[in-house]
Amino acid sequence: MVHYINHHSIINNLNDDEATSLFIKEGFITKAISGASGIADEALNDLLSAMHPSPQSFSDASMSFARFHILCNHKCFTVDVNLIGLLRNSCTEEYETYLATSNTEEYISLLATDETSENRVTFKKSIGLAMLEEQGISLDSKLALLDFFDTPIKLDGNYPDSVNMAIMEAHFDESDIGLLPLFYSTAEAKFRKGLIDASVNHIDALKKINNIIDNKMLVEVLRKLASSDNTRSDRLELIASQLLLDNSPLTNRKTIKKCFDAGDLADYSKLTDGKQIGAPLSAANAAMANALIHRGMSSEKGARSGASESIIVSPKGYKRASRKK
């Protein structure tokens, strides 16, 4: 029988009821799942495609991954804590990973079981990440999966926007801060809002990045910061950090004025109109003065300490109106 199955397309000559009766009677399905049959993988795949057998217990830890792959695809296993325990104790992680990605709902239900239950499976981050990367897993399942992570998760351009947004809200890895401006250029409106929120929530990290921030994104971040109290220093330092970059897009008074206006920095907006300004002596104002000197918008002579612990910043590049004789 095994020889015949391996060398003939027997399923084409049987209807489902006949195939099911014959092979259950002969015990081939149970033997195949246990790894005891001599049925070739390709023939087994054809057989299972026609029969759709009910899930059974798995006990053969020596089964090849190729065969395990086929049986997972046909939902041949009862996905329970015993199966996961066997895989973790006797097989490489690729077995459990494939089980999780091909039987997602059943696997997540084991993770979600009450912590005191003996039927609960302990979450493994490496398998969770593999599930997030799997294209065939639904968005709802991926979002549900995030609840089991207790450490930061790296953003990934291959993840759905909703998944990356959820990561930014609850599992953000600050080493990814430089990715936010990169995502912004091609992001949809809803995702862009999430990127702005994450930027504001991690403003200290954003001020330290060495890559440029899109002008539109920078303006939106500054507006968001300006809507909160006690963020003036953050706004000044963020603009200053972008001015200091060699490839900064803030190369003229028009673009820098948009940033000052968005950040509700009216005193610095006057500077772009050619007016001298005075600002309280602080690290943030000193950083801005130095950045303006670097960008050629203020002279070193113009940025100086004034009376009453203030910094006087004078514009550079404006021609004074000639006095009439």
GROMACS .gro file of C-alpha atoms in nm:
model
  325
    1MET     CA    1   0.000   0.000   0.000
    2VAL     CA    2   0.278   0.243   0.094
    3HIS     CA    3   0.464   0.162  -0.229
    4TYR     CA    4   0.149   0.219  -0.431
    5ILE     CA    5   0.078   0.555  -0.263
    6ASN     CA    6   0.433   0.673  -0.324
    7HIS     CA    7   0.427   0.587  -0.692
    8HIS     CA    8   0.069   0.653  -0.802
    9SER     CA    9  -0.171   0.943  -0.783
   10ILE     CA   10  -0.416   0.731  -0.588
   11ILE     CA   11  -0.618   1.027  -0.464
   12ASN     CA   12  -0.739   1.100  -0.817
   13ASN     CA   13  -0.915   0.763  -0.816
   14LEU     CA   14  -1.089   0.800  -0.481
   15ASN     CA   15  -1.352   1.038  -0.354
   16ASP     CA   16  -1.301   1.192  -0.011
   17ASP     CA   17  -1.524   0.944   0.174
   18GLU     CA   18  -1.353   0.643   0.019
   19ALA     CA   19  -1.007   0.783   0.087
   20THR     CA   20  -1.090   0.868   0.446
   21SER     CA   21  -1.242   0.527   0.520
   22LEU     CA   22  -0.955   0.337   0.360
   23PHE     CA   23  -0.665   0.523   0.513
   24ILE     CA   24  -0.813   0.558   0.859
   25LYS     CA   25  -0.885   0.186   0.855
   26GLU     CA   26  -0.529   0.110   0.747
   27GLY     CA   27  -0.395   0.351   1.010
   28PHE     CA   28  -0.181   0.547   0.766
   29ILE     CA   29  -0.278   0.888   0.900
   30THR     CA   30  -0.186   0.803   1.258
   31LYS     CA   31   0.135   0.639   1.142
   32ALA     CA   32   0.221   0.935   0.921
   33ILE     CA   33   0.171   1.181   1.204
   34SER     CA   34   0.378   0.965   1.435
   35GLY     CA   35   0.647   0.946   1.169
   36ALA     CA   36   0.619   0.567   1.149
   37SER     CA   37   0.494   0.532   0.790
   38GLY     CA   38   0.710   0.506   0.484
   39ILE     CA   39   0.493   0.744   0.283
   40ALA     CA   40   0.701   1.000   0.097
   41ASP     CA   41   0.651   1.367   0.187
   42GLU     CA   42   0.503   1.462  -0.152
   43ALA     CA   43   0.261   1.170  -0.146
   44LEU     CA   44   0.164   1.247   0.212
   45ASN     CA   45   0.090   1.608   0.119
   46ASP     CA   46  -0.143   1.491  -0.160
   47LEU     CA   47  -0.311   1.242   0.072
   48LEU     CA   48  -0.376   1.500   0.344
   49SER     CA   49  -0.504   1.752   0.088
   50ALA     CA   50  -0.781   1.510  -0.002
   51MET     CA   51  -0.863   1.382   0.347
   52HIS     CA   52  -0.847   1.679   0.586
   53PRO     CA   53  -0.787   1.461   0.895
   54SER     CA   54  -0.874   1.568   1.248
   55PRO     CA   55  -0.586   1.695   1.466
   56GLN     CA   56  -0.395   1.431   1.659
   57SER     CA   57  -0.128   1.425   1.929
   58PHE     CA   58   0.234   1.456   1.823
   59SER     CA   59   0.495   1.240   1.989
   60ASP     CA   60   0.776   1.189   1.737
   61ALA     CA   61   1.050   1.442   1.817
   62SER     CA   62   1.274   1.284   1.552
   63MET     CA   63   1.044   1.381   1.265
   64SER     CA   64   1.217   1.580   0.989
   65PHE     CA   65   1.132   1.947   0.963
   66ALA     CA   66   1.009   1.899   0.606
   67ARG     CA   67   0.750   1.645   0.722
   68PHE     CA   68   0.657   1.854   1.025
   69HIS     CA   69   0.606   2.147   0.788
   70ILE     CA   70   0.356   1.946   0.581
   71LEU     CA   71   0.161   1.824   0.883
   72CYS     CA   72   0.143   2.177   1.028
   73ASN     CA   73   0.004   2.310   0.702
   74HIS     CA   74  -0.274   2.053   0.717
   75LYS     CA   75  -0.353   2.123   1.084
   76CYS     CA   76  -0.274   1.764   1.180
   77PHE     CA   77  -0.155   1.844   1.532
   78THR     CA   78  -0.346   1.918   1.848
   79VAL     CA   79  -0.181   2.245   1.950
   80ASP     CA   80  -0.151   2.226   2.327
   81VAL     CA   81   0.099   2.273   2.608
   82ASN     CA   82   0.220   1.913   2.570
   83LEU     CA   83   0.311   1.967   2.206
   84ILE     CA   84   0.495   2.292   2.283
   85GLY     CA   85   0.681   2.125   2.570
   86LEU     CA   86   0.793   1.840   2.347
   87LEU     CA   87   0.911   2.076   2.074
   88ARG     CA   88   1.104   2.293   2.320
   89ASN     CA   89   1.269   1.996   2.487
   90SER     CA   90   1.355   1.789   2.181
   91CYS     CA   91   1.353   2.000   1.864
   92THR     CA   92   1.519   2.310   1.728
   93GLU     CA   93   1.325   2.636   1.757
   94GLU     CA   94   1.227   2.634   1.391
   95TYR     CA   95   0.970   2.363   1.470
   96GLU     CA   96   0.783   2.571   1.726
   97THR     CA   97   0.821   2.883   1.513
   98TYR     CA   98   0.658   2.716   1.215
   99LEU     CA   99   0.382   2.576   1.434
  100ALA     CA  100   0.314   2.925   1.570
  101THR     CA  101   0.306   3.089   1.228
  102SER     CA  102   0.086   2.821   1.071
  103ASN     CA  103  -0.151   2.767   1.367
  104THR     CA  104  -0.155   3.124   1.495
  105GLU     CA  105  -0.493   3.144   1.669
  106GLU     CA  106  -0.439   2.822   1.862
  107TYR     CA  107  -0.087   2.926   1.960
  108ILE     CA  108  -0.188   3.273   2.082
  109SER     CA  109  -0.474   3.122   2.283
  110LEU     CA  110  -0.215   2.918   2.478
  111LEU     CA  111  -0.016   3.234   2.549
  112ALA     CA  112  -0.329   3.414   2.667
  113THR     CA  113  -0.435   3.143   2.910
  114ASP     CA  114  -0.444   3.243   3.276
  115GLU     CA  115  -0.095   3.253   3.431
  116THR     CA  116  -0.192   3.001   3.698
  117SER     CA  117  -0.313   2.747   3.443
  118GLU     CA  118  -0.107   2.440   3.363
  119ASN     CA  119  -0.215   2.482   3.002
  120ARG     CA  120  -0.036   2.815   2.957
  121VAL     CA  121   0.268   2.845   2.729
  122THR     CA  122   0.550   3.083   2.820
  123PHE     CA  123   0.605   3.351   2.558
  124LYS     CA  124   0.935   3.350   2.366
  125LYS     CA  125   1.032   3.684   2.210
  126SER     CA  126   1.222   3.524   1.921
  127ILE     CA  127   0.910   3.334   1.814
  128GLY     CA  128   0.693   3.642   1.866
  129LEU     CA  129   0.917   3.842   1.632
  130ALA     CA  130   0.899   3.568   1.370
  131MET     CA  131   0.519   3.586   1.392
  132LEU     CA  132   0.524   3.963   1.342
  133GLU     CA  133   0.732   3.915   1.028
  134GLU     CA  134   0.505   3.645   0.882
  135GLN     CA  135   0.300   3.793   0.599
  136GLY     CA  136   0.019   3.538   0.632
  137ILE     CA  137  -0.076   3.629   0.990
  138SER     CA  138  -0.368   3.867   1.031
  139LEU     CA  139  -0.328   4.223   1.159
  140ASP     CA  140  -0.555   4.151   1.457
  141SER     CA  141  -0.338   3.855   1.559
  142LYS     CA  142  -0.020   4.061   1.532
  143LEU     CA  143  -0.167   4.339   1.744
  144ALA     CA  144  -0.282   4.085   2.003
  145LEU     CA  145   0.065   3.932   2.005
  146LEU     CA  146   0.224   4.264   2.109
  147ASP     CA  147   0.061   4.234   2.452
  148PHE     CA  148   0.302   3.953   2.539
  149PHE     CA  149   0.622   4.152   2.480
  150ASP     CA  150   0.776   4.306   2.792
  151THR     CA  151   1.090   4.447   2.626
  152PRO     CA  152   1.139   4.700   2.342
  153ILE     CA  153   1.070   4.589   1.985
  154LYS     CA  154   1.258   4.714   1.680
  155LEU     CA  155   1.052   4.893   1.417
  156ASP     CA  156   1.039   4.724   1.078
  157GLY     CA  157   0.935   4.869   0.746
  158ASN     CA  158   0.783   4.532   0.656
  159TYR     CA  159   0.538   4.547   0.947
  160PRO     CA  160   0.193   4.699   0.888
  161ASP     CA  161   0.170   5.064   0.992
  162SER     CA  162  -0.071   4.973   1.272
  163VAL     CA  163   0.184   4.734   1.420
  164ASN     CA  164   0.464   4.990   1.407
  165MET     CA  165   0.232   5.248   1.566
  166ALA     CA  166   0.149   5.010   1.850
  167ILE     CA  167   0.520   4.940   1.897
  168MET     CA  168   0.594   5.314   1.918
  169GLU     CA  169   0.321   5.359   2.177
  170ALA     CA  170   0.418   5.080   2.416
  171HIS     CA  171   0.739   4.902   2.310
  172PHE     CA  172   0.957   5.167   2.146
  173ASP     CA  173   1.329   5.102   2.120
  174GLU     CA  174   1.496   5.445   2.138
  175SER     CA  175   1.782   5.324   1.923
  176ASP     CA  176   1.524   5.338   1.640
  177ILE     CA  177   1.470   5.713   1.682
  178GLY     CA  178   1.657   5.784   1.359
  179LEU     CA  179   1.407   5.571   1.166
  180LEU     CA  180   1.116   5.803   1.241
  181PRO     CA  181   1.218   6.072   0.988
  182LEU     CA  182   1.284   5.801   0.729
  183PHE     CA  183   0.937   5.650   0.774
  184TYR     CA  184   0.772   5.994   0.767
  185SER     CA  185   0.852   6.070   0.403
  186THR     CA  186   0.636   5.784   0.271
  187ALA     CA  187   0.390   5.738   0.559
  188GLU     CA  188   0.012   5.775   0.536
  189ALA     CA  189  -0.155   6.048   0.742
  190LYS     CA  190  -0.247   5.827   1.040
  191PHE     CA  191   0.101   5.678   1.060
  192ARG     CA  192   0.254   6.025   1.032
  193LYS     CA  193   0.060   6.132   1.339
  194GLY     CA  194   0.199   5.833   1.526
  195LEU     CA  195   0.552   5.927   1.418
  196ILE     CA  196   0.503   6.282   1.547
  197ASP     CA  197   0.370   6.155   1.880
  198ALA     CA  198   0.664   5.918   1.918
  199SER     CA  199   0.908   6.197   1.833
  200VAL     CA  200   0.763   6.420   2.103
  201ASN     CA  201   0.752   6.139   2.357
  202HIS     CA  202   1.122   6.069   2.293
  203ILE     CA  203   1.237   6.424   2.229
  204ASP     CA  204   1.566   6.385   2.419
  205ALA     CA  205   1.668   6.106   2.181
  206LEU     CA  206   1.541   6.294   1.874
  207LYS     CA  207   1.762   6.594   1.956
  208LYS     CA  208   2.068   6.370   1.936
  209ILE     CA  209   2.016   6.211   1.595
  210ASN     CA  210   2.268   6.286   1.321
  211ASN     CA  211   2.033   6.263   1.023
  212ILE     CA  212   1.808   6.533   0.890
  213ILE     CA  213   1.442   6.563   0.979
  214ASP     CA  214   1.206   6.642   0.694
  215ASN     CA  215   1.099   7.009   0.717
  216LYS     CA  216   0.730   6.918   0.733
  217MET     CA  217   0.793   6.667   1.009
  218LEU     CA  218   1.013   6.912   1.202
  219VAL     CA  219   0.742   7.178   1.187
  220GLU     CA  220   0.478   6.933   1.312
  221VAL     CA  221   0.701   6.814   1.598
  222LEU     CA  222   0.766   7.175   1.701
  223ARG     CA  223   0.392   7.253   1.693
  224LYS     CA  224   0.320   6.951   1.908
  225LEU     CA  225   0.591   7.051   2.155
  226ALA     CA  226   0.465   7.410   2.164
  227SER     CA  227   0.123   7.286   2.273
  228SER     CA  228   0.274   7.161   2.598
  229ASP     CA  229   0.421   7.361   2.885
  230ASN     CA  230   0.791   7.367   2.973
  231THR     CA  231   0.919   7.259   2.632
  232ARG     CA  232   1.089   7.581   2.513
  233SER     CA  233   1.435   7.436   2.573
  234ASP     CA  234   1.344   7.122   2.376
  235ARG     CA  235   1.220   7.331   2.084
  236LEU     CA  236   1.533   7.544   2.075
  237GLU     CA  237   1.769   7.249   2.109
  238LEU     CA  238   1.588   7.050   1.839
  239ILE     CA  239   1.614   7.335   1.589
  240ALA     CA  240   1.976   7.399   1.688
  241SER     CA  241   2.066   7.033   1.638
  242GLN     CA  242   1.926   7.043   1.284
  243LEU     CA  243   2.103   7.371   1.204
  244LEU     CA  244   2.437   7.217   1.299
  245LEU     CA  245   2.411   6.926   1.053
  246ASP     CA  246   2.630   6.964   0.744
  247ASN     CA  247   2.339   6.862   0.521
  248SER     CA  248   2.077   7.059   0.714
  249PRO     CA  249   1.772   7.161   0.510
  250LEU     CA  250   1.749   7.479   0.722
  251THR     CA  251   1.965   7.685   0.489
  252ASN     CA  252   1.772   8.010   0.462
  253ARG     CA  253   1.573   8.249   0.677
  254LYS     CA  254   1.241   8.143   0.527
  255THR     CA  255   1.272   7.780   0.638
  256ILE     CA  256   1.416   7.867   0.979
  257LYS     CA  257   1.137   8.120   1.036
  258LYS     CA  258   0.877   7.848   0.973
  259CYS     CA  259   1.041   7.645   1.248
  260PHE     CA  260   1.053   7.939   1.491
  261ASP     CA  261   0.687   8.018   1.421
  262ALA     CA  262   0.578   7.655   1.457
  263GLY     CA  263   0.768   7.632   1.786
  264ASP     CA  264   0.608   7.954   1.917
  265LEU     CA  265   0.950   8.119   1.942
  266ALA     CA  266   0.843   8.473   1.856
  267ASP     CA  267   1.169   8.633   1.975
  268TYR     CA  268   1.377   8.424   1.734
  269SER     CA  269   1.129   8.489   1.454
  270LYS     CA  270   1.216   8.859   1.489
  271LEU     CA  271   1.580   8.771   1.428
  272THR     CA  272   1.492   8.634   1.085
  273ASP     CA  273   1.332   8.970   1.010
  274GLY     CA  274   1.664   9.140   1.075
  275LYS     CA  275   1.606   9.249   1.434
  276GLN     CA  276   1.845   9.208   1.724
  277ILE     CA  277   1.703   9.002   2.007
  278GLY     CA  278   1.786   8.930   2.368
  279ALA     CA  279   1.726   8.594   2.532
  280PRO     CA  280   1.777   8.466   2.887
  281LEU     CA  281   2.118   8.310   2.948
  282SER     CA  282   2.060   7.934   2.928
  283ALA     CA  283   2.210   7.624   2.768
  284ALA     CA  284   1.929   7.611   2.512
  285ASN     CA  285   1.967   7.975   2.407
  286ALA     CA  286   2.345   7.937   2.394
  287ALA     CA  287   2.304   7.629   2.172
  288MET     CA  288   2.074   7.823   1.940
  289ALA     CA  289   2.312   8.120   1.922
  290ASN     CA  290   2.601   7.890   1.832
  291ALA     CA  291   2.391   7.709   1.571
  292LEU     CA  292   2.290   8.038   1.409
  293ILE     CA  293   2.656   8.142   1.393
  294HIS     CA  294   2.740   7.806   1.233
  295ARG     CA  295   2.467   7.854   0.973
  296GLY     CA  296   2.576   8.214   0.902
  297MET     CA  297   2.261   8.378   1.036
  298SER     CA  298   2.435   8.552   1.325
  299SER     CA  299   2.787   8.683   1.361
  300GLU     CA  300   3.012   8.578   1.647
  301LYS     CA  301   3.021   8.941   1.744
  302GLY     CA  302   2.644   8.947   1.740
  303ALA     CA  303   2.594   8.651   1.976
  304ARG     CA  304   2.727   8.772   2.306
  305SER     CA  305   2.639   8.790   2.672
  306GLY     CA  306   2.442   9.095   2.768
  307ALA     CA  307   2.334   9.256   3.089
  308SER     CA  308   2.112   9.083   3.345
  309GLU     CA  309   2.231   8.735   3.245
  310SER     CA  310   2.104   8.748   2.889
  311ILE     CA  311   2.233   8.656   2.543
  312ILE     CA  312   2.219   8.923   2.274
  313VAL     CA  313   2.185   8.779   1.923
  314SER     CA  314   2.223   9.002   1.621
  315PRO     CA  315   2.131   8.903   1.266
  316LYS     CA  316   2.394   8.865   0.996
  317GLY     CA  317   2.369   8.940   0.628
  318TYR     CA  318   2.123   9.227   0.644
  319LYS     CA  319   2.217   9.560   0.488
  320ARG     CA  320   2.148   9.860   0.704
  321ALA     CA  321   1.936  10.128   0.547
  322SER     CA  322   2.153  10.427   0.452
  323ARG     CA  323   2.100  10.739   0.653
  324LYS     CA  324   1.981  11.045   0.471
  325LYS     CA  325   2.219  11.341   0.484
   0.00000   0.00000   0.00000
